[in-house]
Amino acid sequence: MNVVLFGPPGAGKGTQAKELAKHYTIPHISTGDILRANVREGTDLGIRARKYMDKGELVPDEVLIGLISNRLSEPDCVSGYILDGYPRTVPQADALRGILEQISKPLDAVVNIEVSDEELVKRLSGRRSCNCGESYHIAFNPPQKEGYCNVCGNDLYQREDDMEEVIRQRLAVYNDKTKPLIDYYTDMGLIVNVDGAGSVESVFSQICRIMDQYK
Ligand code: ADP
Ligand code: AMP
């Protein structure tokens, strides 16, 4: 089962991908999570990426293409993968096609999670994240103990790029650079639209109905 979870920032890709990865026992590959881990560890990649991430800009394509090529070559991807946050530009999508051809793991579907801009701003401004990769929402999906992760118990924090002005910039970048991929994947016959406005559970069942076809 080889899928891309597609959609604007805040659509619920990470939330869904984590549950889907458990349900189908395939890896959840979030380029945002990988980059943030590099920022925390202070690697060369992290230092380079941070300049873009804090401003809500995209990290350059060549960096992301190398990163995703390495990650998809790891052994845990043999039974499939869920991509979250990649591809975000046409050059990234072109590169992905080449990489997937080489490893003989072509995409089954690109699941496009649709959510209105107004709802996205609410979701992103209320998001609280944990370094372990979990994320919550202060109103829609609060942790059991306020301020602490249900899974690892560590402190939750608000991402730099979840501040109001950066959110607007990220949505503008999405509309300009990433949204054109909907046409790109529609032309390839891969897009499946999902209504992302409902509860986490209802979005999850919609996506499972799609993914079950590729088991
Ligand atoms: P993305 O990975 O697409 O940027 P996230 O999965 O991190 O988005 O979700 C963004 C925020 O919205 C988080 O705070 C999350 O808890 C919340 N959220 C996710 N799905 C839903 C949903 N279906 N309804 C309400 N809030 C949601
Ligand atoms: P995300 O966690 O998916 O919201 O990504 C957070 C930030 O990481 C983005 O705003 C970008 O700065 C960077 N990023 C993540 N994935 C990509 C990508 N595929 N291409 C470029 N930048 C990315």
Short mmCIF file of C-alpha atoms and ligand atoms in Angstrom, two decimals:
data_model
loop_
_atom_site.label_atom_id
_atom_site.label_comp_id
_atom_site.label_asym_id
_atom_site.label_seq_id
_atom_site.Cartn_x
_atom_site.Cartn_y
_atom_site.Cartn_z
CA MET A 1 0.00 0.00 0.00
CA ASN A 2 1.76 3.11 -1.27
CA VAL A 3 0.04 6.40 -0.62
CA VAL A 4 0.58 10.13 -0.34
CA LEU A 5 -1.56 11.98 2.20
CA PHE A 6 -2.02 15.31 0.52
CA GLY A 7 -3.57 18.58 1.68
CA PRO A 8 -2.82 22.03 3.05
CA PRO A 9 -1.02 22.59 6.35
CA GLY A 10 -3.44 21.73 9.15
CA ALA A 11 -5.64 19.42 7.06
CA GLY A 12 -4.95 16.56 9.46
CA LYS A 13 -2.32 14.63 7.48
CA GLY A 14 -0.08 13.92 10.47
CA THR A 15 -3.00 13.02 12.75
CA GLN A 16 -4.39 10.55 10.21
CA ALA A 17 -1.03 9.20 9.07
CA LYS A 18 -0.07 8.17 12.60
CA GLU A 19 -3.24 6.14 13.04
CA LEU A 20 -3.07 4.68 9.52
CA ALA A 21 0.55 3.61 10.04
CA LYS A 22 -0.49 1.64 13.14
CA HIS A 23 -3.58 0.22 11.46
CA TYR A 24 -1.77 -1.00 8.32
CA THR A 25 1.71 -1.52 9.85
CA ILE A 26 3.52 0.59 7.31
CA PRO A 27 5.81 3.57 8.00
CA HIS A 28 4.54 7.14 8.26
CA ILE A 29 7.10 9.32 6.51
CA SER A 30 6.66 12.98 7.43
CA THR A 31 9.29 15.24 5.88
CA GLY A 32 8.28 17.97 8.38
CA ASP A 33 8.98 15.59 11.32
CA ILE A 34 12.33 14.53 9.81
CA LEU A 35 13.36 18.17 9.28
CA ARG A 36 12.27 19.18 12.81
CA ALA A 37 14.29 16.29 14.30
CA ASN A 38 17.31 17.61 12.38
CA VAL A 39 16.68 21.15 13.66
CA ARG A 40 16.57 19.84 17.26
CA GLU A 41 19.75 17.82 16.80
CA GLY A 42 21.52 20.79 15.19
CA THR A 43 22.65 18.84 12.11
CA ASP A 44 23.87 20.71 8.99
CA LEU A 45 20.55 19.86 7.35
CA GLY A 46 18.64 21.20 10.37
CA ILE A 47 20.62 24.45 10.43
CA ARG A 48 19.98 24.96 6.72
CA ALA A 49 16.29 23.99 6.87
CA ARG A 50 15.37 26.11 9.91
CA LYS A 51 15.83 29.39 8.05
CA TYR A 52 13.02 28.42 5.70
CA MET A 53 10.77 26.59 8.16
CA ASP A 54 10.49 29.39 10.71
CA LYS A 55 9.36 31.76 7.97
CA GLY A 56 6.80 29.33 6.53
CA GLU A 57 8.82 28.90 3.31
CA LEU A 58 9.60 25.62 1.60
CA VAL A 59 13.04 24.09 2.10
CA PRO A 60 14.81 23.86 -1.32
CA ASP A 61 13.79 20.96 -3.54
CA GLU A 62 17.26 19.41 -3.83
CA VAL A 63 17.42 18.99 -0.03
CA LEU A 64 14.02 17.29 0.12
CA ILE A 65 14.60 15.07 -2.90
CA GLY A 66 17.82 13.66 -1.37
CA LEU A 67 16.11 13.18 1.97
CA ILE A 68 13.07 11.32 0.61
CA SER A 69 15.16 9.19 -1.73
CA ASN A 70 17.23 7.94 1.23
CA ARG A 71 14.18 7.38 3.43
CA LEU A 72 12.24 5.40 0.82
CA SER A 73 15.23 3.12 0.31
CA GLU A 74 15.10 1.96 3.94
CA PRO A 75 13.97 -1.63 4.48
CA ASP A 76 10.79 -0.76 6.40
CA CYS A 77 9.28 0.63 3.18
CA VAL A 78 9.16 -2.78 1.48
CA SER A 79 5.54 -3.36 2.46
CA GLY A 80 4.48 0.20 1.67
CA TYR A 81 4.57 3.75 2.97
CA ILE A 82 2.44 6.75 3.86
CA LEU A 83 4.00 10.00 2.69
CA ASP A 84 2.97 13.13 4.63
CA GLY A 85 4.21 16.56 3.52
CA TYR A 86 5.99 15.31 0.41
CA PRO A 87 5.79 16.13 -2.48
CA ARG A 88 5.09 19.86 -2.19
CA THR A 89 6.28 21.09 -5.61
CA VAL A 90 6.19 19.80 -9.18
CA PRO A 91 9.98 19.09 -9.22
CA GLN A 92 9.54 17.05 -6.00
CA ALA A 93 6.68 15.08 -7.60
CA ASP A 94 8.75 14.45 -10.74
CA ALA A 95 11.67 13.24 -8.61
CA LEU A 96 9.34 10.99 -6.62
CA ARG A 97 8.14 9.31 -9.80
CA GLY A 98 11.72 8.46 -10.71
CA ILE A 99 12.59 7.19 -7.22
CA LEU A 100 9.45 5.02 -7.01
CA GLU A 101 10.11 3.56 -10.45
CA GLN A 102 13.63 2.62 -9.37
CA ILE A 103 12.44 0.85 -6.22
CA SER A 104 9.36 -0.61 -7.98
CA LYS A 105 6.92 0.87 -5.48
CA PRO A 106 4.56 3.01 -7.58
CA LEU A 107 1.87 5.09 -5.91
CA ASP A 108 -1.56 3.52 -5.43
CA ALA A 109 -3.31 6.77 -4.51
CA VAL A 110 -2.92 10.39 -3.52
CA VAL A 111 -5.48 11.05 -0.79
CA ASN A 112 -6.40 14.73 -0.89
CA ILE A 113 -7.80 15.90 2.47
CA GLU A 114 -10.03 18.93 1.86
CA VAL A 115 -10.56 21.51 4.62
CA SER A 116 -11.63 25.19 4.38
CA ASP A 117 -9.06 27.94 5.01
CA GLU A 118 -11.02 29.22 8.01
CA GLU A 119 -10.90 25.78 9.66
CA LEU A 120 -7.19 25.37 8.79
CA VAL A 121 -6.30 28.57 10.64
CA LYS A 122 -8.26 27.38 13.71
CA ARG A 123 -6.58 23.98 13.61
CA LEU A 124 -3.05 25.32 13.19
CA SER A 125 -3.32 28.10 15.77
CA GLY A 126 -4.59 25.63 18.38
CA ARG A 127 -2.11 22.86 17.57
CA ARG A 128 0.26 21.74 20.30
CA SER A 129 3.10 19.41 19.36
CA CYS A 130 5.41 16.95 21.03
CA ASN A 131 8.96 16.06 20.01
CA CYS A 132 7.87 12.41 19.82
CA GLY A 133 5.73 13.31 16.77
CA GLU A 134 2.30 13.40 18.44
CA SER A 135 0.16 16.49 18.01
CA TYR A 136 -2.94 17.74 19.77
CA HIS A 137 -5.39 20.60 19.59
CA ILE A 138 -6.30 22.72 22.59
CA ALA A 139 -10.03 22.47 21.78
CA PHE A 140 -10.57 19.72 19.17
CA ASN A 141 -8.16 17.06 20.44
CA PRO A 142 -6.83 18.03 23.87
CA PRO A 143 -4.28 15.85 25.68
CA GLN A 144 -5.46 14.00 28.81
CA LYS A 145 -3.26 16.22 31.00
CA GLU A 146 -3.05 19.82 29.79
CA GLY A 147 0.39 20.65 28.37
CA TYR A 148 1.71 17.07 28.36
CA CYS A 149 1.88 14.35 25.72
CA ASN A 150 -0.43 11.34 26.27
CA VAL A 151 2.14 9.01 24.73
CA CYS A 152 5.52 10.01 26.19
CA GLY A 153 4.56 12.47 28.95
CA ASN A 154 6.89 15.22 27.67
CA ASP A 155 5.94 18.93 27.53
CA LEU A 156 3.90 20.07 24.55
CA TYR A 157 4.92 23.21 22.66
CA GLN A 158 3.55 25.52 19.99
CA ARG A 159 5.52 25.32 16.74
CA GLU A 160 7.21 28.56 15.59
CA ASP A 161 5.42 28.20 12.28
CA ASP A 162 2.02 27.83 13.97
CA MET A 163 2.02 31.54 14.87
CA GLU A 164 -0.73 33.48 13.06
CA GLU A 165 1.44 35.45 10.58
CA VAL A 166 3.46 32.37 9.60
CA ILE A 167 0.26 30.34 9.15
CA ARG A 168 -0.95 32.86 6.53
CA GLN A 169 2.37 32.60 4.71
CA ARG A 170 2.26 28.78 4.74
CA LEU A 171 -1.24 28.77 3.29
CA ALA A 172 -0.11 31.19 0.55
CA VAL A 173 2.89 28.95 -0.25
CA TYR A 174 0.55 25.94 -0.36
CA ASN A 175 -1.78 27.67 -2.85
CA ASP A 176 1.10 28.83 -5.02
CA LYS A 177 3.49 25.85 -5.04
CA THR A 178 1.70 22.76 -3.75
CA LYS A 179 -1.93 22.99 -4.85
CA PRO A 180 -0.98 22.60 -8.56
CA LEU A 181 -0.09 19.00 -7.70
CA ILE A 182 -3.81 18.23 -7.47
CA ASP A 183 -4.02 18.65 -11.26
CA TYR A 184 -0.72 16.80 -11.67
CA TYR A 185 -2.03 13.73 -9.83
CA THR A 186 -5.53 14.03 -11.29
CA ASP A 187 -3.93 13.69 -14.73
CA MET A 188 -2.20 10.54 -13.48
CA GLY A 189 -5.56 9.17 -12.24
CA LEU A 190 -4.32 9.02 -8.64
CA ILE A 191 -6.28 11.68 -6.74
CA VAL A 192 -8.97 10.60 -4.30
CA ASN A 193 -10.71 13.43 -2.44
CA VAL A 194 -11.69 13.09 1.20
CA ASP A 195 -13.84 15.51 3.20
CA GLY A 196 -11.50 16.55 6.02
CA ALA A 197 -14.02 18.71 7.86
CA GLY A 198 -15.50 15.97 10.06
CA SER A 199 -14.14 14.34 13.20
CA VAL A 200 -10.74 12.60 13.28
CA GLU A 201 -12.62 9.27 13.39
CA SER A 202 -14.84 10.03 10.40
CA VAL A 203 -11.88 11.16 8.27
CA PHE A 204 -10.02 8.00 9.34
CA SER A 205 -12.85 5.72 8.18
CA GLN A 206 -13.08 7.52 4.82
CA ILE A 207 -9.34 7.01 4.25
CA CYS A 208 -9.44 3.37 5.37
CA ARG A 209 -12.18 2.68 2.82
CA ILE A 210 -9.79 3.95 0.15
CA MET A 211 -6.66 2.21 1.46
CA ASP A 212 -8.41 -1.13 1.96
CA GLN A 213 -8.63 -1.37 -1.83
CA TYR A 214 -4.83 -1.59 -2.04
CA LYS A 215 -4.18 -4.17 0.69
P1 ADP B 1 -1.14 18.50 9.13
O1 ADP B 1 -0.22 17.34 9.43
O2 ADP B 1 -1.96 18.27 7.89
O3 ADP B 1 -0.45 19.83 9.11
P2 ADP B 1 -2.25 17.90 11.77
O4 ADP B 1 -2.57 16.46 11.66
O5 ADP B 1 -1.07 18.27 12.61
O6 ADP B 1 -2.19 18.59 10.31
O7 ADP B 1 -3.56 18.63 12.35
C1 ADP B 1 -3.58 20.03 12.58
C2 ADP B 1 -4.33 20.33 13.88
O8 ADP B 1 -5.71 20.02 13.69
C3 ADP B 1 -3.87 19.53 15.07
O9 ADP B 1 -3.95 20.37 16.20
C4 ADP B 1 -4.86 18.37 15.16
O10 ADP B 1 -5.03 17.92 16.50
C5 ADP B 1 -6.14 19.02 14.63
N1 ADP B 1 -6.99 18.09 13.85
C6 ADP B 1 -6.58 17.11 13.01
N2 ADP B 1 -7.64 16.49 12.44
C7 ADP B 1 -8.74 17.12 12.94
C8 ADP B 1 -10.16 16.95 12.76
N3 ADP B 1 -10.65 16.03 11.91
N4 ADP B 1 -11.00 17.79 13.43
C9 ADP B 1 -10.50 18.73 14.25
N5 ADP B 1 -9.19 18.94 14.48
C10 ADP B 1 -8.32 18.13 13.84
P1 AMP B 2 4.94 20.21 7.94
O1 AMP B 2 5.35 19.57 9.23
O2 AMP B 2 4.61 19.24 6.86
O3 AMP B 2 3.88 21.27 8.15
O4 AMP B 2 6.25 20.98 7.41
C1 AMP B 2 6.83 22.02 8.18
C2 AMP B 2 7.82 22.80 7.33
O5 AMP B 2 8.89 21.92 6.91
C3 AMP B 2 7.28 23.38 6.01
O6 AMP B 2 6.61 24.62 6.20
C4 AMP B 2 8.57 23.52 5.19
O7 AMP B 2 9.34 24.62 5.62
C5 AMP B 2 9.33 22.25 5.59
N1 AMP B 2 8.99 21.11 4.70
C6 AMP B 2 8.41 19.93 5.04
N2 AMP B 2 8.24 19.15 3.96
C7 AMP B 2 8.73 19.85 2.91
C8 AMP B 2 8.81 19.60 1.52
N3 AMP B 2 8.36 18.45 0.97
N4 AMP B 2 9.37 20.55 0.73
C9 AMP B 2 9.83 21.70 1.24
N5 AMP B 2 9.78 22.02 2.54
C10 AMP B 2 9.23 21.10 3.38
#
